Amino acid sequence: MTLTAVKAINCTSCGAGLDVLGGGRVTTHICPYCGTKLDATDNYRALKRFNDVPRPQTPFPIGTTGTILGVDYTVIGLLEQVERWAGKTYAWLDHQLYSPTHGYAWLTLEQGHCTFSRRYRRPLWMSDHQVARANHRPSLWDNGEQFKYYESSTSEIRYAEGEFSWQPRKSDKTSTVTVLGDTRMLSFSATGREREVEQTTYLSADDVKQGFGIDPGFAPSRVHPLQSFKAGPNAGFQIKTSAIFAVLCLVLAGVFAGQSGRDILGRVSVSRADLPFEQVLEGIAAGELVQLRLAGNGINTWSEFELEVSDPEDEVLFSTVRAVERYAGRDADGNWSEGSNRAKATFRAPMDGDYTLYIDVDSEGAWTGSGAIRPSQWNQLSVSVDAGRKVIRWMVFAAAAFGLLAGWPWWRAYRHNAARWRDSDWVDEDDD
Amino acid sequence: MNLFRIIFLVMSCAIVVGASYLSYNGIGGENRDISNSIRAASGGRGFGGNVK
């Protein structure tokens, strides 16, 4: 009888019955009952007691079978690994998997996420020294996919049970450099003089449910670096439709902007002698938006004009004041000017008919200061009125809203990608 | 076409129609310091004997 034909043994330390699941390359079997490490290559001779901590909880106990990427695997070993950094301890569970056709692999549980790792037999390597010497985030290419440095870690085993194709040792520390691509993660691990490259892919909760027939009850609070962004089923529709509506709104805004209202009073020039100025505004329709515009020609002076509008029934509709003021001069920094010789007032007509506009100066004055141009009061005041004005800002708001709706799926993808790299330990001001 | 898309299209059309109505009619374009309530409250500041 060969060793690989053995289906079960009794622990040579405590006598407990142990299933043998792991195939012919298993070298170590750690009894889950007494924690003794047995030498599978030497009649399961007891080597030493391994575990002195409680067994961690896992939804994949030894003997669990399932399918990953179309391959049937059996869980044959369990490792709890820990990393201590910055006063904190991070723990995860590695499950040694065995397939009679595909060999050994790892199923890892960490912070509610599940990943699948296999040895990667490609001539790729990135060392701690390379990372330490790099001025920019190190990267490498494999099969057309770029992998960028993610993190360096040093882990050790806290708990082990079951079968392994190698000899777990509690004192051994494993240094790992991890690089991250869009769909895969590559890990370059070194333990003493041994080194190994592993490729890791993400297993979603659905993958686990379908592959193992169990609901692992994952409730991850953070995005895993390998977790791909899943856009909603309507994301493409939302982007295209919102973009079309945004363009439509901008086109309509342009159309409305082109309809700037019809002239009621076209640029009448008023002199000081014409004040108080009175003008009938003919043919204004109920509900129309009407705008009065003033333009003076003074400099370093201010004039407050009183505007009053009466409705077709000769009742005062409103009275208000608008200032026209412009200042200019020269200082150490050169010529300067501020203020405006233009002013406007906009109202809504409550009824059809002819309105009356009255204008007079309410108050005015001059400003003289260091470097100021000599004050000059206005002598010509341009008055114009139009009605039926449009307000295009509503179309601009709508276009902006549709733009946000179109950009929302992209923004979510951007945030997700940022979350994938959040825990990377690389710090570089030039890093993108 | 699923329910989300139908609702999305209907609401988008409503937004465009609503924004067009507001823009075309110049809603919100009035100056805030110009209120028709002046007419109801007083005869206005007035000058030139035009105030009634």
Coordinates of C-alpha atoms in Angstrom, one line a residue:
Chain A
M1 CA 0.0 0.0 0.0
T2 CA 1.4 3.4 -1.0
L3 CA 1.2 6.4 1.2
T4 CA -1.2 8.2 -1.3
A5 CA -3.7 5.4 -0.9
V6 CA -4.1 6.0 2.8
K7 CA -7.5 7.5 3.4
A8 CA -7.3 8.0 7.2
I9 CA -4.8 7.7 10.0
N10 CA -4.8 8.0 13.8
C11 CA -2.8 10.9 15.3
T12 CA 0.4 9.4 16.6
S13 CA 0.3 11.8 19.5
C14 CA -3.4 11.8 20.7
G15 CA -4.9 8.9 18.7
A16 CA -7.6 11.0 17.1
G17 CA -8.8 9.8 13.7
L18 CA -7.6 12.1 10.9
D19 CA -8.8 12.0 7.3
V20 CA -6.0 12.1 4.7
L21 CA -7.2 14.3 1.8
G22 CA -4.2 16.0 0.4
G23 CA -2.5 13.8 -2.1
G24 CA 1.0 12.6 -2.5
R25 CA 2.9 15.9 -2.0
V26 CA 1.7 16.4 1.5
T27 CA 4.7 16.5 3.9
T28 CA 3.1 17.8 7.1
H29 CA -0.1 17.0 8.9
I30 CA -1.1 19.0 11.9
C31 CA -3.6 17.3 14.2
P32 CA -6.6 19.6 14.7
Y33 CA -7.3 18.0 18.1
C34 CA -4.0 18.1 19.9
G35 CA -2.2 20.5 17.6
T36 CA 0.8 18.2 17.1
K37 CA 2.7 18.5 13.9
L38 CA 3.2 15.1 12.2
D39 CA 5.7 14.2 9.6
A40 CA 3.7 12.8 6.7
T41 CA 6.8 11.5 5.0
D42 CA 7.9 9.4 8.0
N43 CA 4.8 7.4 9.1
Y44 CA 3.2 10.5 10.7
R45 CA 5.9 10.7 13.4
A46 CA 5.0 13.4 15.9
L47 CA 7.4 16.3 15.5
K48 CA 6.2 19.0 18.0
R49 CA 3.1 20.6 19.4
F50 CA 2.2 23.5 17.1
N51 CA -0.9 25.2 18.3
D52 CA -1.3 27.0 21.6
V53 CA -4.2 29.3 20.5
P54 CA -7.9 28.5 19.8
R55 CA -9.0 27.4 16.4
P56 CA -10.2 30.3 14.4
Q57 CA -13.8 30.3 13.0
T58 CA -14.1 29.6 9.3
P59 CA -17.0 28.7 7.0
F60 CA -14.6 26.3 5.2
P61 CA -13.5 23.6 7.7
I62 CA -11.1 20.9 6.6
G63 CA -12.9 18.4 4.3
T64 CA -15.1 21.1 2.7
T65 CA -15.3 20.6 -1.1
G66 CA -16.2 23.1 -3.7
T67 CA -15.6 24.3 -7.2
I68 CA -13.5 27.3 -8.1
L69 CA -13.1 28.4 -11.7
G70 CA -14.5 25.0 -12.8
V71 CA -12.0 22.9 -10.8
D72 CA -13.1 20.8 -7.8
Y73 CA -11.0 21.4 -4.7
T74 CA -11.0 20.0 -1.1
V75 CA -9.9 22.1 1.9
I76 CA -7.1 20.1 3.4
G77 CA -5.4 22.6 5.7
L78 CA -6.0 25.9 7.6
L79 CA -3.6 28.6 8.5
E80 CA -4.2 31.7 10.5
Q81 CA -1.6 34.3 9.5
V82 CA -1.0 37.6 11.2
E83 CA 0.9 40.7 10.4
R84 CA 1.8 43.2 13.1
W85 CA 2.3 46.8 12.0
A86 CA 2.1 50.1 13.7
G87 CA 0.9 48.6 16.9
K88 CA -2.0 46.7 15.2
T89 CA -2.4 43.1 14.3
Y90 CA -4.0 42.1 11.1
A91 CA -5.1 38.5 10.7
W92 CA -6.4 36.4 7.8
L93 CA -7.2 32.8 7.1
D94 CA -5.5 30.8 4.4
H95 CA -7.2 27.5 3.4
Q96 CA -4.9 25.0 1.7
L97 CA -6.8 23.5 -1.2
Y98 CA -6.1 20.3 -3.1
S99 CA -7.3 19.1 -6.5
P100 CA -6.2 15.7 -7.8
T101 CA -6.0 17.2 -11.3
H102 CA -4.8 20.8 -10.5
G103 CA -2.7 20.4 -7.4
Y104 CA -2.5 22.8 -4.5
A105 CA -4.0 26.3 -4.1
W106 CA -5.1 28.7 -1.4
L107 CA -8.5 30.1 -0.5
T108 CA -8.1 33.2 1.7
L109 CA -10.6 35.0 3.9
E110 CA -9.7 38.5 5.0
Q111 CA -12.1 41.2 6.3
G112 CA -15.1 39.6 4.7
H113 CA -13.5 39.1 1.3
C114 CA -12.5 35.8 -0.3
T115 CA -9.6 35.4 -2.8
F116 CA -8.1 32.4 -4.6
S117 CA -4.4 32.0 -5.0
R118 CA -2.2 29.7 -7.0
R119 CA 1.5 29.4 -7.6
Y120 CA 2.4 31.4 -10.6
R121 CA 5.2 29.9 -12.7
R122 CA 6.5 32.9 -14.6
P123 CA 9.9 34.5 -14.5
L124 CA 8.7 37.6 -12.5
W125 CA 10.0 39.0 -9.3
M126 CA 10.0 42.2 -7.3
S127 CA 12.1 42.4 -4.1
D128 CA 11.9 44.6 -1.0
H129 CA 15.2 46.2 -2.1
Q130 CA 13.8 47.2 -5.5
V131 CA 10.9 48.8 -3.8
A132 CA 13.1 50.6 -1.2
R133 CA 15.3 52.0 -4.0
A134 CA 12.5 53.1 -6.3
N135 CA 11.8 56.8 -6.7
H136 CA 8.4 56.2 -8.3
R137 CA 5.9 53.4 -7.7
P138 CA 7.5 50.2 -9.2
S139 CA 5.6 48.3 -11.8
L140 CA 5.9 45.4 -14.1
W141 CA 3.9 43.9 -17.0
D142 CA 2.6 40.4 -17.4
N143 CA 0.4 39.1 -20.2
G144 CA -0.4 42.7 -21.3
E145 CA -1.5 43.7 -17.9
Q146 CA 0.3 46.3 -15.9
F147 CA 0.9 45.6 -12.2
K148 CA 1.8 48.5 -9.8
Y149 CA 3.4 48.1 -6.4
Y150 CA 0.8 47.8 -3.7
E151 CA 2.4 46.9 -0.4
S152 CA 5.1 45.1 1.5
S153 CA 4.3 42.9 4.4
T154 CA 5.8 40.5 6.9
S155 CA 3.6 37.7 8.2
E156 CA 3.9 34.8 10.5
I157 CA 1.7 31.8 11.3
R158 CA -0.4 31.9 14.4
Y159 CA -2.5 28.7 14.0
A160 CA -2.3 25.7 11.7
E161 CA -4.1 22.5 11.2
G162 CA -4.5 19.8 8.5
E163 CA -2.3 18.9 5.7
F164 CA 0.3 20.9 3.9
S165 CA 2.7 20.4 1.0
W166 CA 5.4 22.2 3.0
Q167 CA 6.3 22.5 6.6
P168 CA 4.7 25.4 8.5
R169 CA 6.9 26.8 11.2
K170 CA 5.7 29.3 13.8
S171 CA 9.0 31.1 14.0
D172 CA 9.3 31.7 10.3
K173 CA 8.5 35.1 8.9
T174 CA 7.4 35.5 5.3
S175 CA 8.1 38.8 3.6
T176 CA 5.8 39.6 0.7
V177 CA 5.8 42.3 -1.9
T178 CA 2.5 42.6 -3.6
V179 CA 1.7 44.2 -7.0
L180 CA -1.8 45.0 -8.2
G181 CA -3.2 44.9 -11.7
D182 CA -6.8 45.5 -12.9
T183 CA -7.9 41.9 -12.4
R184 CA -5.1 40.0 -10.6
M185 CA -2.6 40.5 -7.8
L186 CA 0.9 39.0 -7.8
S187 CA 2.7 38.3 -4.6
F188 CA 6.4 37.7 -4.3
S189 CA 7.0 35.9 -1.0
A190 CA 10.3 35.0 0.5
T191 CA 10.8 32.8 3.6
G192 CA 14.4 32.3 4.4
R193 CA 16.0 31.1 1.2
E194 CA 12.7 30.0 -0.4
R195 CA 10.8 32.2 -2.6
E196 CA 7.5 31.9 -4.5
V197 CA 5.3 33.8 -6.8
E198 CA 1.5 33.6 -6.4
Q199 CA -1.3 34.9 -8.5
T200 CA -4.5 35.9 -6.7
T201 CA -7.9 36.6 -8.0
Y202 CA -11.1 37.8 -6.3
L203 CA -14.0 35.5 -5.5
S204 CA -17.3 37.2 -5.0
A205 CA -19.9 36.1 -2.5
D206 CA -21.9 34.7 -5.5
D207 CA -18.8 32.7 -6.6
V208 CA -18.5 31.2 -3.2
K209 CA -22.2 30.4 -3.0
Q210 CA -22.2 28.7 -6.4
G211 CA -18.9 27.0 -5.9
F212 CA -19.3 25.7 -2.3
G213 CA -23.1 25.7 -1.9
I214 CA -22.9 27.7 1.3
D215 CA -23.6 31.3 2.1
P216 CA -20.5 32.5 3.9
G217 CA -22.3 35.6 5.2
F218 CA -19.7 38.0 4.0
A219 CA -20.3 41.6 5.0
P220 CA -17.2 43.5 4.0
S221 CA -17.0 47.1 5.1
R222 CA -14.2 48.0 2.8
V223 CA -13.4 47.6 -0.9
H224 CA -10.9 44.9 -1.6
P225 CA -8.0 45.8 -3.9
L226 CA -9.0 43.0 -6.3
Q227 CA -12.7 43.9 -6.2
S228 CA -13.7 45.0 -9.7
F229 CA -16.2 47.8 -10.1
K230 CA -19.6 46.6 -11.0
A231 CA -21.7 49.2 -12.8
G232 CA -25.4 49.0 -12.5
P233 CA -27.4 47.5 -15.4
N234 CA -28.7 50.9 -16.3
A235 CA -25.4 52.8 -16.1
G236 CA -24.8 52.9 -19.9
F237 CA -28.4 54.0 -20.5
Q238 CA -28.1 56.6 -17.9
I239 CA -24.8 58.0 -19.3
K240 CA -26.1 58.2 -22.9
T241 CA -29.6 59.4 -22.2
S242 CA -28.4 62.1 -19.7
A243 CA -25.7 63.3 -22.2
I244 CA -28.4 63.6 -24.9
F245 CA -30.7 65.6 -22.7
A246 CA -27.8 67.8 -21.5
V247 CA -27.0 68.7 -25.1
L248 CA -30.7 69.3 -25.8
C249 CA -30.9 71.7 -22.9
L250 CA -27.8 73.6 -24.1
V251 CA -29.3 73.8 -27.6
L252 CA -32.6 75.2 -26.1
A253 CA -30.6 77.6 -24.0
G254 CA -28.9 78.9 -27.1
V255 CA -32.3 79.2 -28.9
F256 CA -33.7 81.2 -25.9
A257 CA -30.6 83.3 -25.7
G258 CA -31.1 84.2 -29.3
Q259 CA -34.6 85.5 -28.6
S260 CA -33.4 88.4 -26.4
G261 CA -36.8 90.1 -26.4
R262 CA -38.4 92.7 -28.6
D263 CA -37.6 96.4 -28.5
I264 CA -40.1 98.6 -26.8
L265 CA -37.8 101.5 -26.6
G266 CA -34.6 101.4 -28.6
R267 CA -31.6 103.4 -27.2
V268 CA -33.1 106.8 -26.6
S269 CA -30.5 109.4 -25.7
V270 CA -31.4 111.6 -22.8
S271 CA -29.6 114.8 -21.8
R272 CA -29.7 116.5 -18.4
A273 CA -32.1 119.0 -19.9
D274 CA -34.6 116.2 -20.7
L275 CA -35.0 115.3 -17.0
P276 CA -37.4 114.4 -15.6
F277 CA -37.8 112.0 -18.6
E278 CA -41.1 110.4 -19.4
Q279 CA -41.8 107.8 -22.0
V280 CA -44.7 105.7 -22.9
L281 CA -43.8 102.0 -23.4
E282 CA -46.3 100.7 -25.9
G283 CA -47.7 97.2 -26.5
I284 CA -46.5 95.3 -23.5
A285 CA -48.3 92.0 -23.0
A286 CA -49.4 90.6 -19.6
G287 CA -46.8 88.3 -18.1
E288 CA -44.0 89.6 -20.2
L289 CA -40.6 90.1 -18.6
V290 CA -39.6 93.7 -19.3
Q291 CA -36.1 95.1 -18.8
L292 CA -35.1 98.8 -18.5
R293 CA -31.5 99.6 -19.3
L294 CA -29.5 102.8 -18.6
A295 CA -26.0 103.7 -19.8
G296 CA -24.2 106.9 -18.8
N297 CA -20.9 108.4 -19.9
G298 CA -19.5 109.9 -16.7
I299 CA -16.2 109.2 -15.0
N300 CA -15.3 109.3 -11.3
T301 CA -18.9 110.3 -10.6
W302 CA -21.9 108.5 -9.3
S303 CA -25.5 109.1 -10.2
E304 CA -28.6 107.5 -8.6
F305 CA -31.5 107.5 -11.0
E306 CA -35.0 107.1 -9.7
L307 CA -37.1 104.8 -12.0
E308 CA -40.8 104.7 -11.8
V309 CA -43.2 102.7 -14.0
S310 CA -47.0 103.1 -14.1
D311 CA -49.3 100.5 -15.5
P312 CA -51.9 101.0 -18.3
E313 CA -54.4 102.1 -15.6
D314 CA -51.9 104.8 -14.6
E315 CA -51.3 103.3 -11.2
V316 CA -47.7 103.2 -10.1
L317 CA -46.4 99.7 -10.6
F318 CA -43.1 100.2 -8.9
S319 CA -40.4 102.8 -8.0
T320 CA -36.8 102.0 -7.6
V321 CA -33.3 103.4 -7.7
R322 CA -30.4 102.4 -9.9
A323 CA -26.8 103.7 -9.6
V324 CA -24.5 104.5 -12.5
E325 CA -20.9 104.9 -11.4
R326 CA -17.5 104.4 -12.9
Y327 CA -14.2 105.2 -11.5
A328 CA -10.7 105.2 -13.0
G329 CA -7.2 106.4 -12.2
R330 CA -3.6 105.5 -12.1
D331 CA -1.4 104.2 -9.2
A332 CA 1.9 102.4 -8.7
D333 CA 0.5 99.3 -10.4
G334 CA -0.7 101.2 -13.5
N335 CA -4.1 102.2 -14.8
W336 CA -7.2 101.0 -13.0
S337 CA -10.9 101.3 -13.3
E338 CA -13.9 99.9 -11.5
G339 CA -17.7 100.3 -11.4
S340 CA -20.0 100.5 -14.3
N341 CA -21.8 103.1 -16.2
R342 CA -24.6 100.7 -16.9
A343 CA -27.6 99.7 -14.8
K344 CA -30.8 97.8 -15.4
A345 CA -34.1 97.0 -13.8
T346 CA -36.3 94.0 -14.7
F347 CA -40.0 93.6 -13.9
R348 CA -43.0 91.5 -15.0
A349 CA -45.9 93.2 -16.6
P350 CA -49.2 92.4 -14.8
M351 CA -51.5 93.3 -17.7
D352 CA -51.7 94.1 -21.4
G353 CA -51.3 97.7 -22.5
D354 CA -49.1 100.8 -22.6
Y355 CA -46.9 101.5 -19.6
T356 CA -45.2 104.8 -18.7
L357 CA -41.6 105.2 -17.6
Y358 CA -40.4 108.1 -15.6
I359 CA -36.7 108.8 -14.9
D360 CA -35.0 111.5 -12.8
V361 CA -31.8 111.9 -10.9
D362 CA -32.2 111.1 -7.2
S363 CA -28.7 112.1 -6.1
E364 CA -25.2 112.3 -7.6
G365 CA -21.7 113.3 -6.7
A366 CA -18.0 113.3 -7.8
W367 CA -15.0 111.4 -6.5
T368 CA -11.5 112.9 -6.4
G369 CA -8.6 110.9 -5.1
S370 CA -4.9 110.5 -5.6
G371 CA -4.2 109.5 -9.2
A372 CA -7.9 109.8 -10.1
I373 CA -8.9 111.1 -13.5
R374 CA -10.7 114.5 -13.3
P375 CA -14.4 113.8 -12.5
S376 CA -16.8 114.3 -15.3
Q377 CA -20.6 114.1 -14.8
W378 CA -22.7 112.3 -17.5
N379 CA -24.2 114.4 -20.2
Q380 CA -25.8 111.7 -22.3
L381 CA -27.9 108.9 -20.8
S382 CA -28.9 106.0 -23.1
V383 CA -32.3 104.5 -22.2
S384 CA -33.6 101.3 -23.8
V385 CA -36.4 98.9 -23.0
D386 CA -37.3 95.5 -24.3
A387 CA -40.0 93.0 -23.4
G388 CA -40.5 89.2 -23.7
R389 CA -37.1 88.4 -22.3
K390 CA -36.1 84.8 -21.6
V391 CA -34.2 83.5 -18.6
I392 CA -31.8 80.8 -19.9
R393 CA -30.4 79.8 -16.5
W394 CA -33.1 77.2 -16.1
M395 CA -31.9 75.5 -19.2
V396 CA -28.3 75.8 -18.0
F397 CA -29.3 74.3 -14.6
A398 CA -31.1 71.4 -16.3
A399 CA -28.1 70.8 -18.6
A400 CA -25.8 70.8 -15.5
A401 CA -28.2 68.3 -13.7
F402 CA -28.1 66.0 -16.7
G403 CA -24.3 66.4 -16.9
L404 CA -24.1 65.2 -13.3
L405 CA -26.4 62.3 -14.0
A406 CA -24.2 61.3 -17.0
G407 CA -21.1 61.6 -14.9
W408 CA -22.4 59.8 -11.8
P409 CA -21.5 56.3 -13.0
W410 CA -18.0 57.5 -13.9
W411 CA -17.6 59.2 -10.5
R412 CA -18.6 55.9 -8.8
A413 CA -16.0 54.0 -10.8
Y414 CA -13.4 56.6 -9.9
R415 CA -14.2 56.4 -6.2
H416 CA -14.2 52.6 -6.3
N417 CA -10.7 52.6 -7.9
A418 CA -9.5 55.1 -5.3
A419 CA -10.8 52.8 -2.6
R420 CA -8.9 49.8 -4.1
W421 CA -5.6 51.6 -3.7
R422 CA -6.5 53.2 -0.3
D423 CA -4.4 50.8 1.7
S424 CA -1.4 50.8 -0.5
D425 CA 1.7 51.7 1.5
W426 CA 3.4 53.6 -1.3
V427 CA 3.7 57.3 -0.8
D428 CA 4.9 59.4 -3.7
E429 CA 4.0 63.0 -4.4
D430 CA 4.1 62.3 -8.2
D431 CA 2.1 59.2 -7.8
D432 CA -1.1 59.2 -9.9
Chain B
M1 CA -37.0 48.7 -21.4
N2 CA -37.2 48.3 -17.7
L3 CA -39.2 50.4 -15.2
F4 CA -36.1 52.4 -14.2
R5 CA -35.5 53.5 -17.8
I6 CA -39.1 54.4 -18.4
I7 CA -39.3 56.5 -15.2
F8 CA -35.9 58.1 -16.1
L9 CA -37.1 59.1 -19.5
V10 CA -40.4 60.4 -18.3
M11 CA -38.7 62.5 -15.6
S12 CA -36.0 63.7 -18.0
C13 CA -38.7 64.9 -20.4
A14 CA -40.5 66.6 -17.6
I15 CA -37.3 68.4 -16.5
V16 CA -36.7 69.6 -20.1
V17 CA -40.3 70.8 -20.5
G18 CA -40.3 72.4 -17.1
A19 CA -37.0 74.2 -17.6
S20 CA -38.1 75.3 -21.0
Y21 CA -41.4 76.7 -19.6
L22 CA -39.5 78.6 -16.9
S23 CA -36.9 79.9 -19.3
Y24 CA -39.3 80.9 -22.1
N25 CA -41.5 82.8 -19.7
G26 CA -38.6 84.4 -18.0
I27 CA -39.6 83.1 -14.6
G28 CA -37.2 84.3 -11.9
G29 CA -35.9 87.1 -14.0
E30 CA -37.5 89.9 -12.1
N31 CA -35.4 92.1 -9.8
R32 CA -36.1 91.3 -6.1
D33 CA -36.1 95.0 -5.2
I34 CA -39.0 95.6 -7.6
S35 CA -42.2 94.5 -6.1
N36 CA -45.8 95.1 -7.4
S37 CA -46.8 95.3 -3.7
I38 CA -45.7 98.9 -3.8
R39 CA -48.8 99.6 -5.8
A40 CA -51.1 98.2 -3.2
A41 CA -49.2 99.7 -0.2
S42 CA -48.7 103.2 -1.4
G43 CA -48.8 105.6 -4.2
G44 CA -45.1 105.2 -4.8
R45 CA -42.4 107.8 -4.2
G46 CA -43.5 109.7 -7.3
F47 CA -42.7 113.0 -8.8
G48 CA -43.9 115.4 -11.4
G49 CA -47.5 115.1 -10.3
N50 CA -47.9 111.7 -11.7
V51 CA -48.7 109.9 -8.5
K52 CA -52.3 109.0 -7.9

